[in-house]
Amino acid sequence: MSYGTALRDEVRSPGTTPLIGIYDMYSASVVARHYDGFFVSGFGFAASHYGLPDIGFIAWPDMVAFVERLRLAFPSHHLLVDIDDGYVDPEVACHVVQRLERIGASGVILEDQKRPRRCGHADGKQVLPLDEYLEKLNLVLESRRDLVVVARTDATEESDILRRAEALAETDADVVLVDGVRSVEWIKRIRKVVGDKPLLFNQIAGGKSPRLSLSELTDLDCQVAIYSTPCLFAAHAAIDSALTDLKRSDGRLPEFVASEGIGVQRSTELLEKNISRHHSAGESVTV
């Protein structure tokens, strides 16, 4: 079974599939202890790899290289990759999709934003004419073999949201995402226009969408939930807290309790699990 088929089957199974946003290899190592699926967040990758906001700085070779490292360390996890607008050009989008599929990505998300792009929960987003986006999307769909493709719209005008969601559902895309959905009522309206096409919901701390549990999303008939930044924001808070304490204690490290804290041994044990020779052939999925 291929990675795309494995994710597609998971999406079509009962309940809502959670995919957790990771931003580097270490965060992925921690997430792998709790969840079976990763979301390679554009927000997280731009922040961690470049130290820049999610406004279009990502270069596709950097993203491909990161996904390749992820797949080698985590041969059996679902791996959904944010490719933003396909890096502007439709031919580049197709090339990137084919590269990602060959190195073991499970799926990609392709948005309809035009440059300058923004995080899906930011103000000031602009979208391509629908026909132009559909042309790019269909080229990407023709380029993939089995990769899951999520068609995403960042439309903000109410009539345009529904028009685009319906149009995306009529394509061969596997899943539809309307980003920045502001209410449960709007999820229900979108669900109605996309028919039986699987629906993805994106929630991010401080974003525009409501905080919903997986049970609530299942009741709303959302098949996938991505959590873009829980690891990134948790790391931000924890690092800031730890360094504030270190400064307050004149540089003396806090007392270390092996059973409670993270130290050299527990960190090394976590990372040793990622060495590729430790993975049996049965863990991977054919591509």
Short mmCIF file of C-alpha atoms in Angstrom, two decimals:
data_model
loop_
_atom_site.label_atom_id
_atom_site.label_comp_id
_atom_site.label_asym_id
_atom_site.label_seq_id
_atom_site.Cartn_x
_atom_site.Cartn_y
_atom_site.Cartn_z
CA MET A 1 0.00 0.00 0.00
CA SER A 2 1.27 3.51 -0.83
CA TYR A 3 1.44 6.45 1.55
CA GLY A 4 -1.31 8.22 -0.37
CA THR A 5 -3.61 5.21 -0.21
CA ALA A 6 -2.92 4.77 3.52
CA LEU A 7 -3.91 8.38 4.25
CA ARG A 8 -6.90 8.22 1.91
CA ASP A 9 -8.16 5.12 3.70
CA GLU A 10 -7.66 6.82 7.07
CA VAL A 11 -9.62 9.88 5.91
CA ARG A 12 -12.49 7.68 4.76
CA SER A 13 -12.60 5.72 8.04
CA PRO A 14 -15.06 6.67 10.82
CA GLY A 15 -14.23 9.71 12.96
CA THR A 16 -12.01 12.71 12.40
CA THR A 17 -8.33 12.10 11.62
CA PRO A 18 -5.97 14.44 13.53
CA LEU A 19 -2.73 15.57 11.86
CA ILE A 20 -0.39 17.45 14.18
CA GLY A 21 1.68 20.38 12.95
CA ILE A 22 5.42 19.86 13.36
CA TYR A 23 8.15 22.37 12.57
CA ASP A 24 11.43 20.44 12.87
CA MET A 25 12.75 16.94 13.46
CA TYR A 26 12.71 17.27 17.24
CA SER A 27 9.09 18.36 17.44
CA ALA A 28 8.20 15.49 15.09
CA SER A 29 10.02 13.08 17.41
CA VAL A 30 7.85 14.16 20.33
CA VAL A 31 4.62 14.14 18.32
CA ALA A 32 5.36 10.60 17.06
CA ARG A 33 4.96 9.35 20.63
CA HIS A 34 1.35 10.58 20.70
CA TYR A 35 -0.09 10.67 17.16
CA ASP A 36 0.15 8.72 13.90
CA GLY A 37 -0.04 11.71 11.56
CA PHE A 38 2.04 14.82 10.89
CA PHE A 39 1.13 18.08 9.21
CA VAL A 40 4.13 19.95 7.84
CA SER A 41 2.90 23.43 8.60
CA GLY A 42 4.02 26.32 6.41
CA PHE A 43 3.72 28.63 9.42
CA GLY A 44 5.96 26.38 11.51
CA PHE A 45 8.48 25.72 8.77
CA ALA A 46 8.87 29.40 7.86
CA ALA A 47 9.37 30.20 11.55
CA SER A 48 11.84 27.43 12.33
CA HIS A 49 13.82 27.24 9.08
CA TYR A 50 14.07 30.95 8.29
CA GLY A 51 12.94 32.76 11.42
CA LEU A 52 10.38 34.57 9.26
CA PRO A 53 6.58 34.90 9.17
CA ASP A 54 4.40 32.80 6.90
CA ILE A 55 4.11 35.27 4.04
CA GLY A 56 5.78 33.44 1.16
CA PHE A 57 9.46 33.08 2.05
CA ILE A 58 9.59 29.27 1.78
CA ALA A 59 11.73 27.90 -1.08
CA TRP A 60 10.48 24.56 -2.35
CA PRO A 61 13.86 22.73 -2.26
CA ASP A 62 14.06 23.45 1.48
CA MET A 63 10.61 21.97 2.04
CA VAL A 64 11.39 18.88 -0.06
CA ALA A 65 14.64 18.30 1.84
CA PHE A 66 12.81 18.55 5.17
CA VAL A 67 10.11 16.08 4.12
CA GLU A 68 12.80 13.65 2.94
CA ARG A 69 14.43 13.72 6.40
CA LEU A 70 11.05 13.25 8.05
CA ARG A 71 10.15 10.22 5.97
CA LEU A 72 13.47 8.51 6.64
CA ALA A 73 13.01 8.91 10.41
CA PHE A 74 9.26 8.18 10.46
CA PRO A 75 8.54 5.52 7.84
CA SER A 76 4.97 4.74 8.89
CA HIS A 77 3.43 8.12 9.81
CA HIS A 78 0.93 9.98 7.66
CA LEU A 79 2.66 13.04 6.27
CA LEU A 80 0.54 15.91 4.88
CA VAL A 81 2.60 18.79 3.48
CA ASP A 82 1.58 22.43 3.09
CA ILE A 83 2.89 23.65 -0.28
CA ASP A 84 1.16 27.03 -0.04
CA ASP A 85 0.30 28.26 -3.55
CA GLY A 86 2.54 25.67 -5.21
CA TYR A 87 5.37 28.22 -5.16
CA VAL A 88 3.48 30.47 -7.58
CA ASP A 89 4.02 28.76 -10.93
CA PRO A 90 1.83 25.79 -11.97
CA GLU A 91 4.76 23.93 -13.50
CA VAL A 92 6.75 24.35 -10.28
CA ALA A 93 3.76 23.11 -8.30
CA CYS A 94 3.60 19.94 -10.43
CA HIS A 95 7.34 19.37 -10.10
CA VAL A 96 7.22 19.76 -6.31
CA VAL A 97 4.23 17.42 -6.01
CA GLN A 98 6.03 14.73 -7.99
CA ARG A 99 9.20 15.15 -5.92
CA LEU A 100 7.26 14.95 -2.67
CA GLU A 101 5.39 11.85 -3.77
CA ARG A 102 8.63 10.09 -4.75
CA ILE A 103 10.20 10.72 -1.35
CA GLY A 104 7.16 9.47 0.53
CA ALA A 105 4.80 12.33 1.33
CA SER A 106 1.24 11.18 1.93
CA GLY A 107 -0.46 14.31 0.64
CA VAL A 108 -0.26 18.03 -0.05
CA ILE A 109 -2.42 21.10 0.47
CA LEU A 110 -2.63 23.56 -2.44
CA GLU A 111 -4.22 26.96 -1.78
CA ASP A 112 -5.80 29.54 -4.10
CA GLN A 113 -4.03 32.59 -2.65
CA LYS A 114 -2.14 35.04 -4.80
CA ARG A 115 0.99 36.89 -3.78
CA PRO A 116 1.72 38.39 -1.38
CA ARG A 117 0.28 35.39 0.46
CA ARG A 118 -0.64 35.28 4.15
CA CYS A 119 -1.24 32.74 6.89
CA GLY A 120 -4.76 31.39 6.41
CA HIS A 121 -5.90 33.00 9.67
CA ALA A 122 -4.41 36.44 8.93
CA ASP A 123 -6.13 39.49 7.50
CA GLY A 124 -5.42 40.81 4.02
CA LYS A 125 -5.61 37.56 2.05
CA GLN A 126 -6.24 37.78 -1.69
CA VAL A 127 -7.27 34.91 -3.93
CA LEU A 128 -6.61 34.02 -7.55
CA PRO A 129 -9.45 34.07 -10.04
CA LEU A 130 -11.20 30.74 -9.60
CA ASP A 131 -10.51 29.56 -13.17
CA GLU A 132 -6.79 30.26 -12.73
CA TYR A 133 -6.63 28.27 -9.51
CA LEU A 134 -8.63 25.38 -10.95
CA GLU A 135 -6.23 25.20 -13.88
CA LYS A 136 -3.28 24.92 -11.47
CA LEU A 137 -5.12 22.41 -9.29
CA ASN A 138 -6.04 20.19 -12.22
CA LEU A 139 -2.46 20.17 -13.47
CA VAL A 140 -1.32 19.07 -10.02
CA LEU A 141 -3.99 16.37 -9.93
CA GLU A 142 -2.82 15.08 -13.30
CA SER A 143 0.79 15.05 -12.05
CA ARG A 144 0.24 12.91 -8.97
CA ARG A 145 0.05 9.13 -9.02
CA ASP A 146 -1.56 8.34 -5.69
CA LEU A 147 -0.76 11.36 -3.52
CA VAL A 148 -3.67 12.84 -1.56
CA VAL A 149 -4.41 16.39 -2.72
CA VAL A 150 -6.28 18.83 -0.50
CA ALA A 151 -7.82 21.73 -2.43
CA ARG A 152 -7.86 24.85 -0.23
CA THR A 153 -9.61 28.15 -0.62
CA ASP A 154 -8.78 31.29 1.36
CA ALA A 155 -11.80 33.22 0.14
CA THR A 156 -13.26 35.61 2.70
CA GLU A 157 -16.39 36.92 0.99
CA GLU A 158 -19.38 34.81 2.00
CA SER A 159 -20.77 34.13 -1.47
CA ASP A 160 -17.28 33.44 -2.83
CA ILE A 161 -16.51 30.95 -0.04
CA LEU A 162 -19.48 28.78 -0.98
CA ARG A 163 -18.93 29.17 -4.73
CA ARG A 164 -15.30 28.10 -4.46
CA ALA A 165 -15.94 25.27 -2.00
CA GLU A 166 -18.53 23.81 -4.37
CA ALA A 167 -16.18 24.15 -7.35
CA LEU A 168 -13.32 22.49 -5.47
CA ALA A 169 -15.56 19.61 -4.45
CA GLU A 170 -16.36 18.96 -8.12
CA THR A 171 -12.69 18.35 -8.97
CA ASP A 172 -10.72 15.14 -8.42
CA ALA A 173 -9.15 16.59 -5.26
CA ASP A 174 -9.47 14.16 -2.36
CA VAL A 175 -10.35 16.70 0.34
CA VAL A 176 -11.60 20.30 0.54
CA LEU A 177 -10.33 22.91 3.01
CA VAL A 178 -11.89 26.31 3.55
CA ASP A 179 -9.35 28.06 5.76
CA GLY A 180 -10.24 30.59 8.44
CA VAL A 181 -13.80 29.32 8.95
CA ARG A 182 -15.29 31.55 11.64
CA SER A 183 -18.15 29.52 13.11
CA VAL A 184 -19.80 26.13 13.45
CA GLU A 185 -22.68 27.44 11.36
CA TRP A 186 -20.27 28.12 8.51
CA ILE A 187 -18.83 24.62 8.75
CA LYS A 188 -22.37 23.31 8.29
CA ARG A 189 -22.96 25.55 5.26
CA ILE A 190 -19.70 24.44 3.65
CA ARG A 191 -20.46 20.80 4.42
CA LYS A 192 -23.73 21.14 2.54
CA VAL A 193 -22.21 22.54 -0.67
CA VAL A 194 -19.28 20.06 -0.87
CA GLY A 195 -21.59 17.05 -0.85
CA ASP A 196 -19.85 13.81 0.13
CA LYS A 197 -16.33 15.15 -0.46
CA PRO A 198 -14.16 14.82 2.68
CA LEU A 199 -13.74 18.09 4.56
CA LEU A 200 -10.67 19.32 6.43
CA PHE A 201 -10.78 21.76 9.35
CA ASN A 202 -7.76 23.82 10.39
CA GLN A 203 -7.53 25.30 13.87
CA ILE A 204 -4.69 27.38 15.23
CA ALA A 205 -4.24 29.10 18.59
CA GLY A 206 -5.35 32.73 18.31
CA GLY A 207 -6.79 32.09 14.86
CA LYS A 208 -10.19 32.90 13.41
CA SER A 209 -11.78 29.45 13.74
CA PRO A 210 -13.60 28.09 16.80
CA ARG A 211 -11.87 25.63 19.15
CA LEU A 212 -13.52 22.27 18.51
CA SER A 213 -12.85 18.76 19.78
CA LEU A 214 -12.42 15.77 17.49
CA SER A 215 -15.79 14.48 18.69
CA GLU A 216 -17.45 17.76 17.76
CA LEU A 217 -15.77 17.73 14.35
CA THR A 218 -16.94 14.17 13.76
CA ASP A 219 -20.49 15.30 14.53
CA LEU A 220 -20.01 18.09 11.97
CA ASP A 221 -18.88 15.51 9.38
CA CYS A 222 -15.32 16.84 9.11
CA GLN A 223 -13.03 13.97 8.15
CA VAL A 224 -9.66 15.62 8.90
CA ALA A 225 -8.39 18.12 11.47
CA ILE A 226 -4.99 19.78 11.20
CA TYR A 227 -3.38 21.47 14.18
CA SER A 228 -0.86 23.83 12.65
CA THR A 229 1.14 25.21 15.55
CA PRO A 230 0.64 23.50 18.95
CA CYS A 231 4.27 22.37 19.06
CA LEU A 232 5.73 25.67 17.88
CA PHE A 233 3.77 27.80 20.32
CA ALA A 234 4.36 25.37 23.21
CA ALA A 235 8.11 25.47 22.51
CA HIS A 236 8.03 29.27 22.39
CA ALA A 237 6.35 29.45 25.80
CA ALA A 238 8.56 26.77 27.39
CA ILE A 239 11.84 28.21 26.10
CA ASP A 240 10.88 31.71 27.19
CA SER A 241 9.93 30.44 30.65
CA ALA A 242 13.11 28.37 31.06
CA LEU A 243 15.39 31.24 30.08
CA THR A 244 13.55 33.69 32.31
CA ASP A 245 14.16 31.29 35.21
CA LEU A 246 17.81 30.82 34.21
CA LYS A 247 18.40 34.57 34.17
CA ARG A 248 16.62 34.97 37.51
CA SER A 249 18.85 32.29 39.09
CA ASP A 250 22.07 33.95 37.88
CA GLY A 251 22.71 31.20 35.34
CA ARG A 252 22.36 28.22 37.71
CA LEU A 253 20.44 25.37 36.08
CA PRO A 254 17.42 24.15 38.06
CA GLU A 255 17.77 20.97 40.07
CA PHE A 256 17.32 18.02 37.74
CA VAL A 257 14.99 15.18 38.68
CA ALA A 258 15.44 12.35 36.19
CA SER A 259 11.93 10.98 36.64
CA GLU A 260 10.32 14.35 35.88
CA GLY A 261 12.59 16.43 33.67
CA ILE A 262 14.05 16.18 30.18
CA GLY A 263 17.80 15.71 30.28
CA VAL A 264 20.56 14.25 28.15
CA GLN A 265 19.48 10.63 28.59
CA ARG A 266 15.77 11.01 27.80
CA SER A 267 16.49 13.31 24.87
CA THR A 268 19.03 10.90 23.39
CA GLU A 269 16.70 7.94 23.84
CA LEU A 270 13.97 9.82 21.97
CA LEU A 271 16.27 10.68 19.06
CA GLU A 272 17.84 7.23 18.78
CA LYS A 273 14.46 5.90 17.67
CA ASN A 274 14.77 7.98 14.49
CA ILE A 275 17.92 6.23 13.20
CA SER A 276 16.81 4.59 9.98
CA ARG A 277 18.56 1.27 10.59
CA HIS A 278 16.33 0.74 13.61
CA HIS A 279 13.24 0.58 11.42
CA SER A 280 12.13 -2.77 10.09
CA ALA A 281 11.19 -3.07 6.43
CA GLY A 282 7.63 -3.77 7.52
CA GLU A 283 7.21 -0.28 8.97
CA SER A 284 7.43 1.55 5.66
CA VAL A 285 4.84 1.87 2.96
CA THR A 286 5.56 1.40 -0.74
CA VAL A 287 5.72 4.50 -2.93
#
